Amino acid sequence: MRVKTDEKRQEIVAVATKIFGEMGYHEASMSAISAALGGSKATLYGYFKSKEQLFAAVLTDALEEYGSQVFDALETRHDADLKTVLHEFGHAYLTFVTTPEVMSLGQNAMTQKFSEDLGPELYKNGSQKGWRRVEHFMTAKLDEGALSAPSALVASLQLKGLLESGILEPLRYGCEPHVTFDEAVDYAVAAFLGAYGAQPAS
């Protein structure tokens, strides 16, 4: 019996990421992935029981590897004012979600109907996990009095919507964004702080 290794799993995920990106989820096959690996399908199925499970690993690993760096910034910039931190986070977030790899994986994910168990698990370990970290950051700012909002979670998700507005939708259709990244971040942060920024005492 062959021993599974992390190195082999990482190799499989890396090759699968490339194949899914080039062919799309529906056209990609376990045969194509195993051929690109130069091994057998038996080895591939030894690590992942299905194409769906492999795609979920590709998506989760990408979000964990690159997305965590984006959300880490919120937890390490204790020396900066809130507006500066939100600007830095906004730029990092938009840069991350608009990379060709993430755009391709996201489009593939949106067109794939996942199984009853895998879909929720993928969401919880991916996008939701990252934005829960933003929620924790917002909660800390509420406790400090730097923000005034009825819900840290809703405020976090509204920031997400503001940042993505005018950027992601046109890109998904192969069109130019309506605004530049700088404009998107400036407008988003201004609107967010206008709604939830703590007002100075009169």
PDB file of C-alpha atoms in Angstrom:
ATOM      1  CA  MET A   1       0.000   0.000   0.000  1.00  0.00           C
ATOM      2  CA  ARG A   2       1.417   3.371  -1.031  1.00  0.00           C
ATOM      3  CA  VAL A   3       1.853   5.993   1.663  1.00  0.00           C
ATOM      4  CA  LYS A   4       0.137   9.309   1.051  1.00  0.00           C
ATOM      5  CA  THR A   5       2.367  12.361   1.396  1.00  0.00           C
ATOM      6  CA  ASP A   6       1.685  16.078   1.721  1.00  0.00           C
ATOM      7  CA  GLU A   7       4.155  16.738  -1.093  1.00  0.00           C
ATOM      8  CA  LYS A   8       2.210  14.534  -3.500  1.00  0.00           C
ATOM      9  CA  ARG A   9      -1.084  16.077  -2.465  1.00  0.00           C
ATOM     10  CA  GLN A  10       0.326  19.560  -3.070  1.00  0.00           C
ATOM     11  CA  GLU A  11       1.594  18.469  -6.478  1.00  0.00           C
ATOM     12  CA  ILE A  12      -1.841  17.126  -7.403  1.00  0.00           C
ATOM     13  CA  VAL A  13      -3.584  20.303  -6.254  1.00  0.00           C
ATOM     14  CA  ALA A  14      -1.106  22.494  -8.164  1.00  0.00           C
ATOM     15  CA  VAL A  15      -1.614  20.561 -11.403  1.00  0.00           C
ATOM     16  CA  ALA A  16      -5.388  20.457 -10.910  1.00  0.00           C
ATOM     17  CA  THR A  17      -5.436  24.225 -10.352  1.00  0.00           C
ATOM     18  CA  LYS A  18      -3.798  24.703 -13.751  1.00  0.00           C
ATOM     19  CA  ILE A  19      -6.128  22.249 -15.509  1.00  0.00           C
ATOM     20  CA  PHE A  20      -9.294  23.691 -13.973  1.00  0.00           C
ATOM     21  CA  GLY A  21      -8.107  27.187 -14.874  1.00  0.00           C
ATOM     22  CA  GLU A  22      -7.400  26.262 -18.499  1.00  0.00           C
ATOM     23  CA  MET A  23     -10.324  23.933 -19.195  1.00  0.00           C
ATOM     24  CA  GLY A  24     -12.980  24.941 -16.693  1.00  0.00           C
ATOM     25  CA  TYR A  25     -14.586  22.606 -14.196  1.00  0.00           C
ATOM     26  CA  HIS A  26     -16.964  20.855 -16.577  1.00  0.00           C
ATOM     27  CA  GLU A  27     -14.406  20.152 -19.314  1.00  0.00           C
ATOM     28  CA  ALA A  28     -11.617  19.111 -16.961  1.00  0.00           C
ATOM     29  CA  SER A  29     -11.466  15.420 -16.130  1.00  0.00           C
ATOM     30  CA  MET A  30      -9.619  13.223 -13.690  1.00  0.00           C
ATOM     31  CA  SER A  31      -8.029  11.558 -16.733  1.00  0.00           C
ATOM     32  CA  ALA A  32      -6.648  14.884 -17.968  1.00  0.00           C
ATOM     33  CA  ILE A  33      -5.334  15.736 -14.513  1.00  0.00           C
ATOM     34  CA  SER A  34      -3.677  12.342 -14.029  1.00  0.00           C
ATOM     35  CA  ALA A  35      -2.119  12.610 -17.506  1.00  0.00           C
ATOM     36  CA  ALA A  36      -0.697  16.037 -16.649  1.00  0.00           C
ATOM     37  CA  LEU A  37       0.682  14.559 -13.444  1.00  0.00           C
ATOM     38  CA  GLY A  38       2.316  11.746 -15.364  1.00  0.00           C
ATOM     39  CA  GLY A  39       0.809   9.140 -13.075  1.00  0.00           C
ATOM     40  CA  SER A  40      -2.176   6.850 -12.898  1.00  0.00           C
ATOM     41  CA  LYS A  41      -5.772   7.649 -12.072  1.00  0.00           C
ATOM     42  CA  ALA A  42      -5.495   5.155  -9.223  1.00  0.00           C
ATOM     43  CA  THR A  43      -2.942   7.414  -7.533  1.00  0.00           C
ATOM     44  CA  LEU A  44      -5.157  10.443  -8.085  1.00  0.00           C
ATOM     45  CA  TYR A  45      -8.220   8.705  -6.661  1.00  0.00           C
ATOM     46  CA  GLY A  46      -6.117   7.577  -3.721  1.00  0.00           C
ATOM     47  CA  TYR A  47      -5.964  11.216  -2.632  1.00  0.00           C
ATOM     48  CA  PHE A  48      -9.308  12.513  -3.897  1.00  0.00           C
ATOM     49  CA  LYS A  49     -12.400  10.371  -4.325  1.00  0.00           C
ATOM     50  CA  SER A  50     -13.959  12.563  -7.010  1.00  0.00           C
ATOM     51  CA  LYS A  51     -13.375  15.545  -9.279  1.00  0.00           C
ATOM     52  CA  GLU A  52     -15.702  17.547  -7.051  1.00  0.00           C
ATOM     53  CA  GLN A  53     -13.607  16.786  -3.974  1.00  0.00           C
ATOM     54  CA  LEU A  54     -10.410  17.697  -5.826  1.00  0.00           C
ATOM     55  CA  PHE A  55     -11.876  20.991  -7.027  1.00  0.00           C
ATOM     56  CA  ALA A  56     -12.961  21.786  -3.476  1.00  0.00           C
ATOM     57  CA  ALA A  57      -9.373  21.197  -2.316  1.00  0.00           C
ATOM     58  CA  VAL A  58      -8.061  23.468  -5.073  1.00  0.00           C
ATOM     59  CA  LEU A  59     -10.433  26.253  -4.078  1.00  0.00           C
ATOM     60  CA  THR A  60      -9.879  25.897  -0.335  1.00  0.00           C
ATOM     61  CA  ASP A  61      -6.084  25.726  -0.655  1.00  0.00           C
ATOM     62  CA  ALA A  62      -5.984  28.819  -2.874  1.00  0.00           C
ATOM     63  CA  LEU A  63      -8.085  30.816  -0.431  1.00  0.00           C
ATOM     64  CA  GLU A  64      -6.008  29.597   2.494  1.00  0.00           C
ATOM     65  CA  GLU A  65      -2.640  30.272   0.873  1.00  0.00           C
ATOM     66  CA  TYR A  66      -3.295  33.655  -0.682  1.00  0.00           C
ATOM     67  CA  GLY A  67      -6.440  34.913   1.003  1.00  0.00           C
ATOM     68  CA  SER A  68      -5.046  34.510   4.505  1.00  0.00           C
ATOM     69  CA  GLN A  69      -2.324  37.037   3.671  1.00  0.00           C
ATOM     70  CA  VAL A  70      -5.004  39.596   2.843  1.00  0.00           C
ATOM     71  CA  PHE A  71      -6.895  39.094   6.082  1.00  0.00           C
ATOM     72  CA  ASP A  72      -3.685  38.908   8.132  1.00  0.00           C
ATOM     73  CA  ALA A  73      -3.123  42.584   7.363  1.00  0.00           C
ATOM     74  CA  LEU A  74      -6.123  43.558   9.467  1.00  0.00           C
ATOM     75  CA  GLU A  75      -4.675  41.863  12.529  1.00  0.00           C
ATOM     76  CA  THR A  76      -1.120  43.191  12.278  1.00  0.00           C
ATOM     77  CA  ARG A  77      -1.575  46.933  11.602  1.00  0.00           C
ATOM     78  CA  HIS A  78      -2.233  48.006  15.168  1.00  0.00           C
ATOM     79  CA  ASP A  79      -0.135  51.137  14.707  1.00  0.00           C
ATOM     80  CA  ALA A  80      -2.232  52.646  11.900  1.00  0.00           C
ATOM     81  CA  ASP A  81      -5.489  54.573  12.008  1.00  0.00           C
ATOM     82  CA  LEU A  82      -8.686  52.848  10.884  1.00  0.00           C
ATOM     83  CA  LYS A  83      -8.966  54.676   7.557  1.00  0.00           C
ATOM     84  CA  THR A  84      -5.422  53.682   6.589  1.00  0.00           C
ATOM     85  CA  VAL A  85      -5.968  50.051   7.577  1.00  0.00           C
ATOM     86  CA  LEU A  86      -9.203  49.857   5.573  1.00  0.00           C
ATOM     87  CA  HIS A  87      -7.492  51.371   2.533  1.00  0.00           C
ATOM     88  CA  GLU A  88      -4.632  48.876   2.739  1.00  0.00           C
ATOM     89  CA  PHE A  89      -7.038  45.994   3.224  1.00  0.00           C
ATOM     90  CA  GLY A  90      -9.236  47.173   0.347  1.00  0.00           C
ATOM     91  CA  HIS A  91      -6.339  47.269  -2.096  1.00  0.00           C
ATOM     92  CA  ALA A  92      -5.035  43.884  -0.950  1.00  0.00           C
ATOM     93  CA  TYR A  93      -8.497  42.325  -1.178  1.00  0.00           C
ATOM     94  CA  LEU A  94      -9.244  43.614  -4.679  1.00  0.00           C
ATOM     95  CA  THR A  95      -5.804  42.572  -5.897  1.00  0.00           C
ATOM     96  CA  PHE A  96      -6.418  39.069  -4.541  1.00  0.00           C
ATOM     97  CA  VAL A  97      -9.949  38.512  -5.859  1.00  0.00           C
ATOM     98  CA  THR A  98      -9.113  39.823  -9.337  1.00  0.00           C
ATOM     99  CA  THR A  99      -6.061  37.651  -9.996  1.00  0.00           C
ATOM    100  CA  PRO A 100      -6.674  35.382 -13.013  1.00  0.00           C
ATOM    101  CA  GLU A 101      -6.394  32.257 -10.851  1.00  0.00           C
ATOM    102  CA  VAL A 102      -8.951  33.388  -8.284  1.00  0.00           C
ATOM    103  CA  MET A 103     -11.302  34.801 -10.933  1.00  0.00           C
ATOM    104  CA  SER A 104     -11.189  31.506 -12.827  1.00  0.00           C
ATOM    105  CA  LEU A 105     -11.754  29.410  -9.706  1.00  0.00           C
ATOM    106  CA  GLY A 106     -14.587  31.680  -8.619  1.00  0.00           C
ATOM    107  CA  GLN A 107     -16.349  31.446 -11.971  1.00  0.00           C
ATOM    108  CA  ASN A 108     -15.962  27.676 -11.962  1.00  0.00           C
ATOM    109  CA  ALA A 109     -17.364  27.504  -8.437  1.00  0.00           C
ATOM    110  CA  MET A 110     -20.404  29.595  -9.354  1.00  0.00           C
ATOM    111  CA  THR A 111     -21.312  27.297 -12.242  1.00  0.00           C
ATOM    112  CA  GLN A 112     -20.872  24.090 -10.265  1.00  0.00           C
ATOM    113  CA  LYS A 113     -23.678  22.630  -8.163  1.00  0.00           C
ATOM    114  CA  PHE A 114     -21.914  21.037  -5.226  1.00  0.00           C
ATOM    115  CA  SER A 115     -23.245  18.145  -3.214  1.00  0.00           C
ATOM    116  CA  GLU A 116     -25.404  18.809  -0.175  1.00  0.00           C
ATOM    117  CA  ASP A 117     -22.514  18.343   2.258  1.00  0.00           C
ATOM    118  CA  LEU A 118     -19.595  19.706   0.259  1.00  0.00           C
ATOM    119  CA  GLY A 119     -21.134  23.039  -0.747  1.00  0.00           C
ATOM    120  CA  PRO A 120     -21.676  24.358   2.793  1.00  0.00           C
ATOM    121  CA  GLU A 121     -18.305  22.992   3.919  1.00  0.00           C
ATOM    122  CA  LEU A 122     -16.539  24.744   1.055  1.00  0.00           C
ATOM    123  CA  TYR A 123     -18.224  28.061   1.823  1.00  0.00           C
ATOM    124  CA  LYS A 124     -17.479  27.831   5.554  1.00  0.00           C
ATOM    125  CA  ASN A 125     -13.799  27.016   4.971  1.00  0.00           C
ATOM    126  CA  GLY A 126     -13.400  29.598   2.226  1.00  0.00           C
ATOM    127  CA  SER A 127     -15.091  32.965   1.868  1.00  0.00           C
ATOM    128  CA  GLN A 128     -16.980  32.823   5.154  1.00  0.00           C
ATOM    129  CA  LYS A 129     -13.823  31.990   7.102  1.00  0.00           C
ATOM    130  CA  GLY A 130     -12.042  35.047   5.738  1.00  0.00           C
ATOM    131  CA  TRP A 131     -14.890  37.442   6.365  1.00  0.00           C
ATOM    132  CA  ARG A 132     -15.372  36.108   9.879  1.00  0.00           C
ATOM    133  CA  ARG A 133     -11.876  37.440  10.519  1.00  0.00           C
ATOM    134  CA  VAL A 134     -13.013  40.835   9.261  1.00  0.00           C
ATOM    135  CA  GLU A 135     -15.991  40.559  11.601  1.00  0.00           C
ATOM    136  CA  HIS A 136     -13.627  39.989  14.538  1.00  0.00           C
ATOM    137  CA  PHE A 137     -11.642  43.060  13.493  1.00  0.00           C
ATOM    138  CA  MET A 138     -14.840  45.114  13.301  1.00  0.00           C
ATOM    139  CA  THR A 139     -15.913  43.853  16.720  1.00  0.00           C
ATOM    140  CA  ALA A 140     -12.622  45.055  18.203  1.00  0.00           C
ATOM    141  CA  LYS A 141     -13.088  48.468  16.585  1.00  0.00           C
ATOM    142  CA  LEU A 142     -16.624  48.669  17.951  1.00  0.00           C
ATOM    143  CA  ASP A 143     -15.302  47.892  21.427  1.00  0.00           C
ATOM    144  CA  GLU A 144     -12.657  50.601  21.033  1.00  0.00           C
ATOM    145  CA  GLY A 145     -15.283  53.123  19.975  1.00  0.00           C
ATOM    146  CA  ALA A 146     -13.680  53.631  16.548  1.00  0.00           C
ATOM    147  CA  LEU A 147     -16.841  52.366  14.840  1.00  0.00           C
ATOM    148  CA  SER A 148     -20.534  52.613  15.561  1.00  0.00           C
ATOM    149  CA  ALA A 149     -22.576  49.868  13.891  1.00  0.00           C
ATOM    150  CA  PRO A 150     -25.446  47.615  15.014  1.00  0.00           C
ATOM    151  CA  SER A 151     -23.697  44.476  13.731  1.00  0.00           C
ATOM    152  CA  ALA A 152     -20.015  43.770  13.131  1.00  0.00           C
ATOM    153  CA  LEU A 153     -20.913  40.974  10.709  1.00  0.00           C
ATOM    154  CA  VAL A 154     -23.288  43.070   8.613  1.00  0.00           C
ATOM    155  CA  ALA A 155     -20.790  45.937   8.575  1.00  0.00           C
ATOM    156  CA  SER A 156     -18.094  43.545   7.331  1.00  0.00           C
ATOM    157  CA  LEU A 157     -20.264  42.184   4.531  1.00  0.00           C
ATOM    158  CA  GLN A 158     -21.316  45.684   3.517  1.00  0.00           C
ATOM    159  CA  LEU A 159     -17.649  46.667   3.256  1.00  0.00           C
ATOM    160  CA  LYS A 160     -17.168  43.641   0.998  1.00  0.00           C
ATOM    161  CA  GLY A 161     -20.011  44.769  -1.245  1.00  0.00           C
ATOM    162  CA  LEU A 162     -18.719  48.333  -1.401  1.00  0.00           C
ATOM    163  CA  LEU A 163     -15.214  47.209  -2.369  1.00  0.00           C
ATOM    164  CA  GLU A 164     -16.437  44.846  -5.087  1.00  0.00           C
ATOM    165  CA  SER A 165     -18.946  47.315  -6.547  1.00  0.00           C
ATOM    166  CA  GLY A 166     -18.049  48.327 -10.092  1.00  0.00           C
ATOM    167  CA  ILE A 167     -15.089  45.938 -10.195  1.00  0.00           C
ATOM    168  CA  LEU A 168     -15.989  42.256 -10.020  1.00  0.00           C
ATOM    169  CA  GLU A 169     -19.170  42.056 -12.081  1.00  0.00           C
ATOM    170  CA  PRO A 170     -17.770  43.620 -15.272  1.00  0.00           C
ATOM    171  CA  LEU A 171     -14.564  41.590 -14.932  1.00  0.00           C
ATOM    172  CA  ARG A 172     -16.577  38.361 -14.783  1.00  0.00           C
ATOM    173  CA  TYR A 173     -18.031  39.250 -18.187  1.00  0.00           C
ATOM    174  CA  GLY A 174     -14.655  40.150 -19.650  1.00  0.00           C
ATOM    175  CA  CYS A 175     -15.292  43.905 -19.488  1.00  0.00           C
ATOM    176  CA  GLU A 176     -13.290  46.745 -18.024  1.00  0.00           C
ATOM    177  CA  PRO A 177     -14.224  47.744 -14.456  1.00  0.00           C
ATOM    178  CA  HIS A 178     -16.332  50.874 -14.076  1.00  0.00           C
ATOM    179  CA  VAL A 179     -13.788  52.386 -11.700  1.00  0.00           C
ATOM    180  CA  THR A 180     -10.099  51.967 -10.935  1.00  0.00           C
ATOM    181  CA  PHE A 181      -8.950  50.068  -7.860  1.00  0.00           C
ATOM    182  CA  ASP A 182      -7.937  53.353  -6.226  1.00  0.00           C
ATOM    183  CA  GLU A 183     -11.360  54.852  -6.885  1.00  0.00           C
ATOM    184  CA  ALA A 184     -13.174  51.727  -5.713  1.00  0.00           C
ATOM    185  CA  VAL A 185     -11.257  51.661  -2.437  1.00  0.00           C
ATOM    186  CA  ASP A 186     -11.583  55.420  -1.871  1.00  0.00           C
ATOM    187  CA  TYR A 187     -15.349  55.349  -2.476  1.00  0.00           C
ATOM    188  CA  ALA A 188     -15.849  52.194  -0.399  1.00  0.00           C
ATOM    189  CA  VAL A 189     -13.900  53.422   2.622  1.00  0.00           C
ATOM    190  CA  ALA A 190     -15.506  56.867   2.474  1.00  0.00           C
ATOM    191  CA  ALA A 191     -19.006  55.369   2.310  1.00  0.00           C
ATOM    192  CA  PHE A 192     -18.242  52.830   5.032  1.00  0.00           C
ATOM    193  CA  LEU A 193     -16.794  55.352   7.474  1.00  0.00           C
ATOM    194  CA  GLY A 194     -19.524  57.824   6.581  1.00  0.00           C
ATOM    195  CA  ALA A 195     -22.067  55.261   7.727  1.00  0.00           C
ATOM    196  CA  TYR A 196     -20.234  53.614  10.620  1.00  0.00           C
ATOM    197  CA  GLY A 197     -17.315  55.822  11.593  1.00  0.00           C
ATOM    198  CA  ALA A 198     -17.479  57.092  15.158  1.00  0.00           C
ATOM    199  CA  GLN A 199     -18.606  60.706  15.225  1.00  0.00           C
ATOM    200  CA  PRO A 200     -16.490  63.133  17.263  1.00  0.00           C
ATOM    201  CA  ALA A 201     -18.136  64.445  20.378  1.00  0.00           C
ATOM    202  CA  SER A 202     -19.659  67.878  19.887  1.00  0.00           C
TER     203      SER A 202
END
